[in-house]
Amino acid sequence: MLHPDRWMSLCGALAMLCVIGCHRSEPPQFVISETAKDLSAELQQAVQAEMVKQTGTFLKPKMLIADGDSHQDLGRGQAVYQERCVQCHGVSGDGNGPSAKYMYPRPRDYRKGIFKFASTPYGYRPLRDDLVRTIRQGIRGTSMPGFNLLPEADVQSVVDYVLTLGRRGELERQVIDMADSDSAVNSDEVKSDLIPAVLTRWSEAEAAEVLPASPQPRFTPEFVERGKKAFLTRGCSKCHGEDGRGQTADNRGADAWGFQTRAADLTSGMLHGGNRPIDIYRRIYNGINGTPMPSFANVLKEEPETVWDLVAYVLSLTDKRRRGDIPTPGAIKPYVPAK
Ligand code: HEC
Ligand code: HEC
């Protein structure tokens, strides 16, 4: 027979074990987008039910892909994401993870399908390879780390997980719009119209890679000189300032995700989109999606040489500080608006 006191401590120990072992925290859930907040509770539920039907749940996600296409192991992608990305990019890929609030620029909200550093024209989705490159290299000068040491299969599967979240977000937005305008969610229409529309934008992009119209020249000081002239006369200095530092009075804009953004300080030595000449060529020619950096494709279509001149000039600006040419702090040439 156990002494009553012993019974008590045994029960206590069991209770303790239960507190430690039996209590499981709930798995995270995808949260519905804030754009649904004006819908009635029933319509919100209908949207959520439709989303589960088409794209699964956090623990069992389904990736929207075209018939006949395949994807990597989403379980693996989810594990990598959970371990390495979620604290910034958030459970639903809304860019609102626990450590996102204090970052500038903010971690990407994937749900609009808009990505900045693409090899495709302005307004297009990026290539899959663009995402792979960004994840491997990180985004210099921002909080986005590089993951070059991850095994290839991890990188490829986390790309598919990012695409899973992105396409899910794009679809959700449209299902919310449908619920809003029709006061109902029509599952057949989601399948026949909305999902193909999401997928087409991604497949269009794969066929739209922008390649320079003339080969990259070997840059000489003449390129830099001509580039500087173009920089001052083709509208770049309007946003980036005459010295490329973005110290202009009206250098304040908004991005597609609703945050403030500024024209880059091109002398910072940290080009976010990469510092290969082709990267800079594409930033100028294609513009930067979701930001005020416009595409110069129309203006400079017939002048690929001018784009290369600008590339040479941007490269020389980027290198300025490394060459010991350190600008004094503060606005050197205050922006004077044109009369
Ligand atoms: C410490 C925070 C942080 C972590 C961790 C992080 N990111 Fe990011 N990520 C960012 C920030 C900040 C940006 C936005 C940079 C910008 O706008 O220039 C970004 C942007 C991106 C982009 C968008 C690139 C584009 O062209 O628009 C992708 C894709 C991305 N991250 C994927 C990932 C993946 C995958 C992981 C995990 C393997 C990850 N990130 C981990 C902060 C983070
Ligand atoms: C309407 C304002 C505007 C004009 C005009 C403009 N830019 Fe930009 N530019 C921006 C903004 C804003 C960004 C930062 C985008 C972001 O958030 O990453 C940027 C970024 C860039 C970058 C990328 C820097 C990086 O970190 O990778 C380059 C290169 C660049 N601009 C060059 C140019 C050149 C060259 C011209 C003229 C042909 C030009 N810009 C005209 C607003 C402008």
Tab-separated table of C-alpha atoms and ligand atoms in Angstrom:
chain	number	residue	atom	x	y	z
A	1	MET	CA	0.000	0.000	0.000
A	2	LEU	CA	1.254	3.464	-0.812
A	3	HIS	CA	1.189	6.006	1.956
A	4	PRO	CA	-1.380	8.760	1.127
A	5	ASP	CA	1.458	11.284	0.957
A	6	ARG	CA	3.188	9.178	-1.646
A	7	TRP	CA	-0.046	9.001	-3.623
A	8	MET	CA	-0.201	12.736	-3.577
A	9	SER	CA	3.311	13.155	-4.881
A	10	LEU	CA	2.727	10.491	-7.554
A	11	CYS	CA	-0.379	12.347	-8.710
A	12	GLY	CA	1.586	15.586	-8.617
A	13	ALA	CA	4.323	14.066	-10.753
A	14	LEU	CA	1.749	12.733	-13.243
A	15	ALA	CA	0.076	16.101	-13.397
A	16	MET	CA	3.471	17.698	-14.047
A	17	LEU	CA	4.159	15.219	-16.852
A	18	CYS	CA	0.834	16.109	-18.366
A	19	VAL	CA	1.612	19.796	-18.269
A	20	ILE	CA	4.918	19.163	-20.006
A	21	GLY	CA	3.987	16.291	-22.285
A	22	CYS	CA	0.261	16.255	-22.995
A	23	HIS	CA	-0.127	19.894	-23.845
A	24	ARG	CA	0.584	20.403	-27.526
A	25	SER	CA	0.647	23.913	-28.900
A	26	GLU	CA	-1.728	24.385	-31.818
A	27	PRO	CA	0.013	24.346	-35.216
A	28	PRO	CA	0.099	27.769	-36.860
A	29	GLN	CA	-2.748	28.547	-39.290
A	30	PHE	CA	-2.877	30.596	-42.447
A	31	VAL	CA	-4.603	33.854	-41.588
A	32	ILE	CA	-7.124	35.394	-43.942
A	33	SER	CA	-5.965	38.560	-45.681
A	34	GLU	CA	-6.882	41.913	-44.123
A	35	THR	CA	-8.690	42.815	-47.361
A	36	ALA	CA	-11.487	40.446	-46.216
A	37	LYS	CA	-12.269	42.431	-43.113
A	38	ASP	CA	-15.313	44.155	-44.630
A	39	LEU	CA	-16.974	40.852	-45.571
A	40	SER	CA	-19.647	39.357	-43.324
A	41	ALA	CA	-18.588	36.505	-41.028
A	42	GLU	CA	-20.357	33.957	-43.274
A	43	LEU	CA	-18.649	35.215	-46.407
A	44	GLN	CA	-15.276	35.161	-44.652
A	45	GLN	CA	-15.950	31.551	-43.733
A	46	ALA	CA	-16.936	30.754	-47.308
A	47	VAL	CA	-13.675	32.303	-48.547
A	48	GLN	CA	-11.663	30.314	-46.030
A	49	ALA	CA	-13.431	27.058	-46.885
A	50	GLU	CA	-12.775	27.640	-50.590
A	51	MET	CA	-9.113	28.397	-49.885
A	52	VAL	CA	-8.723	25.167	-47.903
A	53	LYS	CA	-10.354	23.279	-50.753
A	54	GLN	CA	-8.008	24.717	-53.382
A	55	THR	CA	-4.776	25.270	-51.480
A	56	GLY	CA	-4.932	23.086	-48.367
A	57	THR	CA	-3.929	24.048	-44.854
A	58	PHE	CA	-0.713	25.098	-43.190
A	59	LEU	CA	0.119	21.482	-42.302
A	60	LYS	CA	-1.050	20.087	-45.632
A	61	PRO	CA	-0.594	22.806	-48.239
A	62	LYS	CA	-1.384	22.271	-51.916
A	63	MET	CA	0.495	24.231	-54.532
A	64	LEU	CA	-1.461	25.697	-57.431
A	65	ILE	CA	0.237	24.393	-60.555
A	66	ALA	CA	-0.722	23.988	-64.189
A	67	ASP	CA	-1.875	20.555	-65.380
A	68	GLY	CA	1.083	18.359	-66.131
A	69	ASP	CA	3.509	20.471	-64.070
A	70	SER	CA	5.182	19.166	-60.962
A	71	HIS	CA	6.711	20.639	-57.848
A	72	GLN	CA	9.352	19.741	-55.301
A	73	ASP	CA	8.682	18.178	-51.910
A	74	LEU	CA	6.447	20.761	-50.194
A	75	GLY	CA	6.943	19.102	-46.796
A	76	ARG	CA	10.634	19.758	-47.108
A	77	GLY	CA	9.997	23.278	-48.385
A	78	GLN	CA	7.747	23.937	-45.426
A	79	ALA	CA	10.347	22.646	-42.968
A	80	VAL	CA	13.035	24.910	-44.448
A	81	TYR	CA	10.626	27.859	-44.453
A	82	GLN	CA	9.558	27.193	-40.889
A	83	GLU	CA	13.129	27.045	-39.710
A	84	ARG	CA	14.679	29.875	-41.706
A	85	CYS	CA	12.154	32.257	-43.220
A	86	VAL	CA	9.002	32.398	-41.113
A	87	GLN	CA	10.293	34.848	-38.510
A	88	CYS	CA	10.521	37.508	-41.212
A	89	HIS	CA	8.104	36.462	-43.965
A	90	GLY	CA	5.298	35.193	-41.687
A	91	VAL	CA	3.255	31.974	-41.588
A	92	SER	CA	0.995	33.031	-44.472
A	93	GLY	CA	3.812	34.708	-46.415
A	94	ASP	CA	2.389	38.126	-45.581
A	95	GLY	CA	5.798	39.599	-44.770
A	96	ASN	CA	4.647	40.171	-41.253
A	97	GLY	CA	6.657	37.701	-39.189
A	98	PRO	CA	7.459	38.529	-35.559
A	99	SER	CA	10.712	40.307	-36.418
A	100	ALA	CA	9.454	42.174	-39.510
A	101	LYS	CA	8.166	45.316	-37.905
A	102	TYR	CA	11.447	47.118	-37.493
A	103	MET	CA	12.929	46.340	-40.873
A	104	TYR	CA	13.398	48.679	-43.801
A	105	PRO	CA	12.743	47.568	-46.428
A	106	ARG	CA	10.177	45.189	-45.000
A	107	PRO	CA	10.346	41.442	-45.719
A	108	ARG	CA	8.449	40.630	-48.885
A	109	ASP	CA	4.727	40.004	-48.649
A	110	TYR	CA	4.478	37.244	-51.263
A	111	ARG	CA	0.705	37.373	-51.549
A	112	LYS	CA	0.585	39.966	-54.322
A	113	GLY	CA	2.841	37.896	-56.560
A	114	ILE	CA	5.033	40.995	-56.965
A	115	PHE	CA	8.780	40.493	-56.741
A	116	LYS	CA	11.336	43.251	-57.170
A	117	PHE	CA	14.397	41.657	-58.665
A	118	ALA	CA	13.203	40.024	-61.834
A	119	SER	CA	14.665	39.403	-65.295
A	120	THR	CA	11.228	39.986	-66.792
A	121	PRO	CA	9.546	43.246	-67.916
A	122	TYR	CA	7.991	45.626	-65.401
A	123	GLY	CA	4.690	44.267	-64.113
A	124	TYR	CA	5.556	40.635	-64.842
A	125	ARG	CA	6.061	37.810	-62.389
A	126	PRO	CA	9.727	36.854	-61.895
A	127	LEU	CA	11.399	33.780	-63.340
A	128	ARG	CA	11.802	30.854	-61.000
A	129	ASP	CA	15.562	31.359	-61.448
A	130	ASP	CA	15.249	34.919	-60.136
A	131	LEU	CA	13.832	33.601	-56.860
A	132	VAL	CA	16.512	30.917	-56.646
A	133	ARG	CA	19.218	33.562	-57.144
A	134	THR	CA	17.723	35.907	-54.537
A	135	ILE	CA	17.454	33.132	-51.956
A	136	ARG	CA	20.990	31.941	-52.603
A	137	GLN	CA	22.583	35.414	-52.597
A	138	GLY	CA	20.322	37.302	-50.242
A	139	ILE	CA	19.605	40.979	-50.822
A	140	ARG	CA	22.660	43.019	-49.976
A	141	GLY	CA	22.040	46.058	-47.806
A	142	THR	CA	18.740	44.665	-46.438
A	143	SER	CA	17.854	42.117	-43.738
A	144	MET	CA	17.346	39.364	-46.325
A	145	PRO	CA	20.167	36.865	-45.686
A	146	GLY	CA	21.756	34.652	-48.327
A	147	PHE	CA	21.226	30.895	-48.058
A	148	ASN	CA	24.053	29.741	-50.244
A	149	LEU	CA	25.038	26.916	-47.918
A	150	LEU	CA	21.673	25.147	-48.093
A	151	PRO	CA	21.618	21.960	-50.161
A	152	GLU	CA	20.186	22.455	-53.649
A	153	ALA	CA	17.089	20.375	-52.805
A	154	ASP	CA	16.322	22.657	-49.839
A	155	VAL	CA	16.590	25.775	-51.990
A	156	GLN	CA	14.434	24.320	-54.759
A	157	SER	CA	11.770	23.081	-52.361
A	158	VAL	CA	11.618	26.336	-50.389
A	159	VAL	CA	11.172	28.176	-53.711
A	160	ASP	CA	8.146	25.997	-54.363
A	161	TYR	CA	6.896	26.716	-50.877
A	162	VAL	CA	7.286	30.469	-51.481
A	163	LEU	CA	5.373	29.990	-54.740
A	164	THR	CA	2.734	28.001	-52.853
A	165	LEU	CA	2.211	30.895	-50.446
A	166	GLY	CA	2.403	33.518	-53.194
A	167	ARG	CA	-0.133	31.896	-55.507
A	168	ARG	CA	-2.348	31.118	-52.550
A	169	GLY	CA	-2.314	34.821	-51.666
A	170	GLU	CA	-3.024	35.879	-55.245
A	171	LEU	CA	-5.976	33.505	-55.432
A	172	GLU	CA	-7.315	34.520	-52.029
A	173	ARG	CA	-7.389	38.131	-53.093
A	174	GLN	CA	-9.536	37.263	-56.085
A	175	VAL	CA	-11.834	34.970	-54.107
A	176	ILE	CA	-12.341	37.818	-51.626
A	177	ASP	CA	-13.202	40.166	-54.517
A	178	MET	CA	-15.649	37.574	-55.839
A	179	ALA	CA	-17.293	37.215	-52.415
A	180	ASP	CA	-17.493	40.979	-52.184
A	181	SER	CA	-19.101	41.563	-55.594
A	182	ASP	CA	-21.314	38.428	-55.853
A	183	SER	CA	-22.044	37.945	-52.124
A	184	ALA	CA	-21.122	34.296	-52.670
A	185	VAL	CA	-18.162	32.116	-53.535
A	186	ASN	CA	-18.683	30.089	-56.676
A	187	SER	CA	-16.321	27.140	-56.541
A	188	ASP	CA	-16.746	26.253	-60.217
A	189	GLU	CA	-15.756	29.747	-61.284
A	190	VAL	CA	-12.772	29.712	-58.959
A	191	LYS	CA	-11.620	26.590	-60.744
A	192	SER	CA	-12.449	27.622	-64.299
A	193	ASP	CA	-11.443	31.327	-64.195
A	194	LEU	CA	-9.527	32.476	-61.159
A	195	ILE	CA	-6.948	29.714	-60.801
A	196	PRO	CA	-6.006	29.700	-64.512
A	197	ALA	CA	-5.614	33.510	-64.349
A	198	VAL	CA	-3.139	33.178	-61.476
A	199	LEU	CA	-1.181	30.442	-63.241
A	200	THR	CA	-1.075	32.200	-66.610
A	201	ARG	CA	0.749	35.178	-65.157
A	202	TRP	CA	3.500	32.860	-63.923
A	203	SER	CA	3.794	30.884	-67.152
A	204	GLU	CA	3.807	34.110	-69.211
A	205	ALA	CA	6.790	35.300	-67.207
A	206	GLU	CA	8.835	32.179	-67.941
A	207	ALA	CA	8.680	33.112	-71.641
A	208	ALA	CA	9.419	36.816	-71.157
A	209	GLU	CA	13.024	36.985	-69.998
A	210	VAL	CA	14.588	40.296	-71.012
A	211	LEU	CA	17.931	39.947	-72.737
A	212	PRO	CA	20.030	43.025	-73.576
A	213	ALA	CA	19.680	44.140	-77.182
A	214	SER	CA	23.444	44.539	-77.507
A	215	PRO	CA	26.249	42.566	-75.842
A	216	GLN	CA	27.877	43.934	-72.721
A	217	PRO	CA	30.844	46.114	-73.734
A	218	ARG	CA	34.142	46.393	-71.887
A	219	PHE	CA	33.646	49.502	-69.819
A	220	THR	CA	36.138	52.352	-70.234
A	221	PRO	CA	36.123	55.829	-68.638
A	222	GLU	CA	34.266	57.098	-71.740
A	223	PHE	CA	31.316	54.881	-70.850
A	224	VAL	CA	31.211	56.392	-67.375
A	225	GLU	CA	31.325	59.921	-68.800
A	226	ARG	CA	28.501	59.278	-71.268
A	227	GLY	CA	26.565	57.458	-68.537
A	228	LYS	CA	26.860	60.450	-66.242
A	229	LYS	CA	25.479	62.711	-68.940
A	230	ALA	CA	22.557	60.353	-69.547
A	231	PHE	CA	21.949	60.106	-65.795
A	232	LEU	CA	21.564	63.888	-65.597
A	233	THR	CA	19.471	64.295	-68.746
A	234	ARG	CA	17.267	61.186	-68.839
A	235	GLY	CA	15.448	61.772	-65.555
A	236	CYS	CA	17.500	59.614	-63.183
A	237	SER	CA	18.736	62.565	-61.152
A	238	LYS	CA	15.148	63.677	-60.601
A	239	CYS	CA	14.792	60.872	-58.066
A	240	HIS	CA	18.353	59.784	-57.318
A	241	GLY	CA	19.768	63.323	-57.036
A	242	GLU	CA	22.544	64.738	-59.176
A	243	ASP	CA	25.177	62.906	-57.179
A	244	GLY	CA	23.210	59.623	-57.103
A	245	ARG	CA	22.648	59.674	-53.361
A	246	GLY	CA	18.902	60.214	-53.440
A	247	GLN	CA	19.188	63.294	-51.250
A	248	THR	CA	16.406	65.144	-53.007
A	249	ALA	CA	13.632	67.007	-51.274
A	250	ASP	CA	10.864	64.929	-52.801
A	251	ASN	CA	12.549	61.542	-52.582
A	252	ARG	CA	9.660	59.926	-50.797
A	253	GLY	CA	7.412	57.380	-52.408
A	254	ALA	CA	5.178	54.466	-51.573
A	255	ASP	CA	5.570	50.874	-52.669
A	256	ALA	CA	2.948	48.352	-53.751
A	257	TRP	CA	2.816	46.921	-50.230
A	258	GLY	CA	1.850	50.236	-48.659
A	259	PHE	CA	5.186	51.213	-47.129
A	260	GLN	CA	7.362	54.238	-47.660
A	261	THR	CA	10.274	53.854	-49.989
A	262	ARG	CA	13.022	56.065	-51.369
A	263	ALA	CA	15.122	56.117	-54.496
A	264	ALA	CA	18.257	54.151	-53.702
A	265	ASP	CA	21.500	55.808	-52.629
A	266	LEU	CA	23.538	54.509	-55.532
A	267	THR	CA	26.802	55.378	-53.764
A	268	SER	CA	26.055	53.131	-50.781
A	269	GLY	CA	28.084	50.290	-52.264
A	270	MET	CA	25.152	47.954	-51.725
A	271	LEU	CA	23.065	47.396	-54.802
A	272	HIS	CA	20.113	45.379	-53.565
A	273	GLY	CA	19.440	43.750	-56.895
A	274	GLY	CA	23.023	42.551	-57.423
A	275	ASN	CA	26.113	44.231	-58.850
A	276	ARG	CA	26.735	42.262	-62.022
A	277	PRO	CA	26.385	44.559	-65.056
A	278	ILE	CA	23.433	42.467	-66.247
A	279	ASP	CA	21.674	42.968	-62.875
A	280	ILE	CA	22.005	46.759	-63.172
A	281	TYR	CA	20.987	46.633	-66.842
A	282	ARG	CA	17.766	44.905	-65.842
A	283	ARG	CA	17.060	47.245	-62.925
A	284	ILE	CA	17.224	50.174	-65.364
A	285	TYR	CA	15.594	48.567	-68.398
A	286	ASN	CA	12.861	46.645	-66.539
A	287	GLY	CA	12.442	48.936	-63.544
A	288	ILE	CA	11.789	47.515	-60.083
A	289	ASN	CA	8.363	45.930	-59.585
A	290	GLY	CA	6.220	47.345	-56.836
A	291	THR	CA	8.384	50.469	-56.414
A	292	PRO	CA	8.543	53.911	-58.056
A	293	MET	CA	11.683	52.876	-59.998
A	294	PRO	CA	10.205	52.995	-63.515
A	295	SER	CA	11.047	50.849	-66.510
A	296	PHE	CA	13.081	52.632	-69.172
A	297	ALA	CA	12.243	49.980	-71.767
A	298	ASN	CA	10.148	52.375	-73.854
A	299	VAL	CA	12.488	55.339	-73.616
A	300	LEU	CA	15.694	53.401	-74.267
A	301	LYS	CA	14.457	50.613	-76.531
A	302	GLU	CA	16.392	51.937	-79.512
A	303	GLU	CA	19.464	52.814	-77.440
A	304	PRO	CA	20.854	49.735	-75.716
A	305	GLU	CA	24.258	51.488	-75.683
A	306	THR	CA	22.823	54.215	-73.456
A	307	VAL	CA	21.665	51.556	-70.988
A	308	TRP	CA	25.204	50.154	-70.881
A	309	ASP	CA	26.563	53.706	-70.396
A	310	LEU	CA	24.217	54.103	-67.428
A	311	VAL	CA	25.317	50.726	-66.068
A	312	ALA	CA	28.950	51.853	-66.237
A	313	TYR	CA	28.062	55.065	-64.417
A	314	VAL	CA	26.056	53.285	-61.708
A	315	LEU	CA	28.972	50.869	-61.191
A	316	SER	CA	31.359	53.809	-60.791
A	317	LEU	CA	28.988	55.464	-58.287
A	318	THR	CA	28.719	52.231	-56.308
A	319	ASP	CA	32.454	52.014	-56.087
A	320	LYS	CA	32.939	55.631	-55.054
A	321	ARG	CA	33.338	55.053	-51.342
A	322	ARG	CA	35.627	52.071	-51.845
A	323	ARG	CA	37.893	54.307	-53.899
A	324	GLY	CA	38.074	56.640	-50.895
A	325	ASP	CA	35.828	59.265	-52.479
A	326	ILE	CA	33.543	59.706	-49.454
A	327	PRO	CA	30.759	62.262	-49.856
A	328	THR	CA	30.297	64.618	-46.909
A	329	PRO	CA	27.113	63.929	-44.961
A	330	GLY	CA	23.922	65.813	-45.702
A	331	ALA	CA	22.470	67.088	-48.915
A	332	ILE	CA	25.225	68.352	-51.188
A	333	LYS	CA	23.050	69.551	-53.999
A	334	PRO	CA	19.560	70.261	-52.712
A	335	TYR	CA	16.995	69.362	-55.283
A	336	VAL	CA	15.575	72.370	-57.070
A	337	PRO	CA	12.278	71.490	-58.740
A	338	ALA	CA	12.014	72.462	-62.412
A	339	LYS	CA	10.008	75.652	-62.962
B	1	HEC	C1	15.896	38.415	-41.204
B	1	HEC	C2	14.752	38.534	-42.077
B	1	HEC	C3	14.618	37.618	-43.281
B	1	HEC	C4	14.744	36.254	-43.340
B	1	HEC	C5	15.134	35.298	-42.229
B	1	HEC	C6	14.413	35.886	-44.686
B	1	HEC	N1	14.107	36.995	-45.427
B	1	HEC	FE1	13.531	37.023	-47.382
B	1	HEC	N2	13.446	39.064	-47.335
B	1	HEC	C7	13.691	39.846	-46.231
B	1	HEC	C8	13.573	41.240	-46.593
B	1	HEC	C9	13.777	42.420	-45.665
B	1	HEC	C10	13.221	41.272	-47.963
B	1	HEC	C11	12.934	42.511	-48.824
B	1	HEC	C12	14.157	43.169	-49.415
B	1	HEC	C13	13.826	44.276	-50.392
B	1	HEC	O1	12.684	44.664	-50.531
B	1	HEC	O2	14.768	44.760	-51.046
B	1	HEC	C14	13.131	39.887	-48.385
B	1	HEC	C15	12.788	39.493	-49.678
B	1	HEC	C16	12.640	38.175	-50.084
B	1	HEC	C17	12.189	37.771	-51.397
B	1	HEC	C18	11.744	38.701	-52.502
B	1	HEC	C19	12.768	39.046	-53.547
B	1	HEC	C20	12.214	39.957	-54.621
B	1	HEC	O3	12.708	39.904	-55.756
B	1	HEC	O4	11.284	40.720	-54.372
B	1	HEC	C21	12.151	36.400	-51.397
B	1	HEC	C22	11.716	35.493	-52.539
B	1	HEC	C23	12.602	35.954	-50.093
B	1	HEC	N3	12.905	37.063	-49.319
B	1	HEC	C24	12.683	34.635	-49.705
B	1	HEC	C25	13.158	34.210	-48.461
B	1	HEC	C26	13.297	32.817	-48.094
B	1	HEC	C27	12.909	31.646	-48.959
B	1	HEC	C28	13.804	32.808	-46.817
B	1	HEC	C29	14.191	31.605	-45.983
B	1	HEC	C30	14.990	30.573	-46.632
B	1	HEC	C31	13.953	34.189	-46.393
B	1	HEC	N4	13.555	35.009	-47.424
B	1	HEC	C32	14.408	34.584	-45.154
B	1	HEC	C33	14.009	39.397	-44.963
B	1	HEC	C34	14.231	38.076	-44.599
B	2	HEC	C1	10.547	58.091	-60.149
B	2	HEC	C2	11.775	57.948	-59.405
B	2	HEC	C3	12.934	57.228	-60.053
B	2	HEC	C4	13.532	57.489	-61.273
B	2	HEC	C5	13.134	58.509	-62.327
B	2	HEC	C6	14.674	56.587	-61.369
B	2	HEC	N1	14.741	55.808	-60.236
B	2	HEC	FE1	16.116	54.374	-59.880
B	2	HEC	N2	15.156	53.855	-58.163
B	2	HEC	C7	14.048	54.503	-57.652
B	2	HEC	C8	13.626	53.822	-56.437
B	2	HEC	C9	12.453	54.196	-55.556
B	2	HEC	C10	14.525	52.739	-56.250
B	2	HEC	C11	14.523	51.756	-55.079
B	2	HEC	C12	13.593	50.596	-55.314
B	2	HEC	C13	13.575	49.614	-54.160
B	2	HEC	O1	12.783	49.803	-53.265
B	2	HEC	O2	14.380	48.665	-54.187
B	2	HEC	C14	15.457	52.800	-57.353
B	2	HEC	C15	16.483	51.891	-57.541
B	2	HEC	C16	17.425	51.962	-58.561
B	2	HEC	C17	18.504	51.016	-58.774
B	2	HEC	C18	18.701	49.726	-57.985
B	2	HEC	C19	19.573	49.916	-56.830
B	2	HEC	C20	19.771	48.606	-56.113
B	2	HEC	O3	19.793	48.669	-54.892
B	2	HEC	O4	19.903	47.544	-56.761
B	2	HEC	C21	19.234	51.449	-59.832
B	2	HEC	C22	20.488	50.804	-60.408
B	2	HEC	C23	18.614	52.666	-60.301
B	2	HEC	N3	17.515	52.935	-59.517
B	2	HEC	C24	19.069	53.404	-61.357
B	2	HEC	C25	18.326	54.390	-62.001
B	2	HEC	C26	18.700	55.015	-63.255
B	2	HEC	C27	20.006	54.749	-64.004
B	2	HEC	C28	17.689	55.877	-63.584
B	2	HEC	C29	17.550	56.707	-64.844
B	2	HEC	C30	17.660	56.001	-66.119
B	2	HEC	C31	16.704	55.816	-62.504
B	2	HEC	N4	17.141	54.908	-61.583
B	2	HEC	C32	15.530	56.552	-62.448
B	2	HEC	C33	13.415	55.609	-58.190
B	2	HEC	C34	13.700	56.166	-59.424
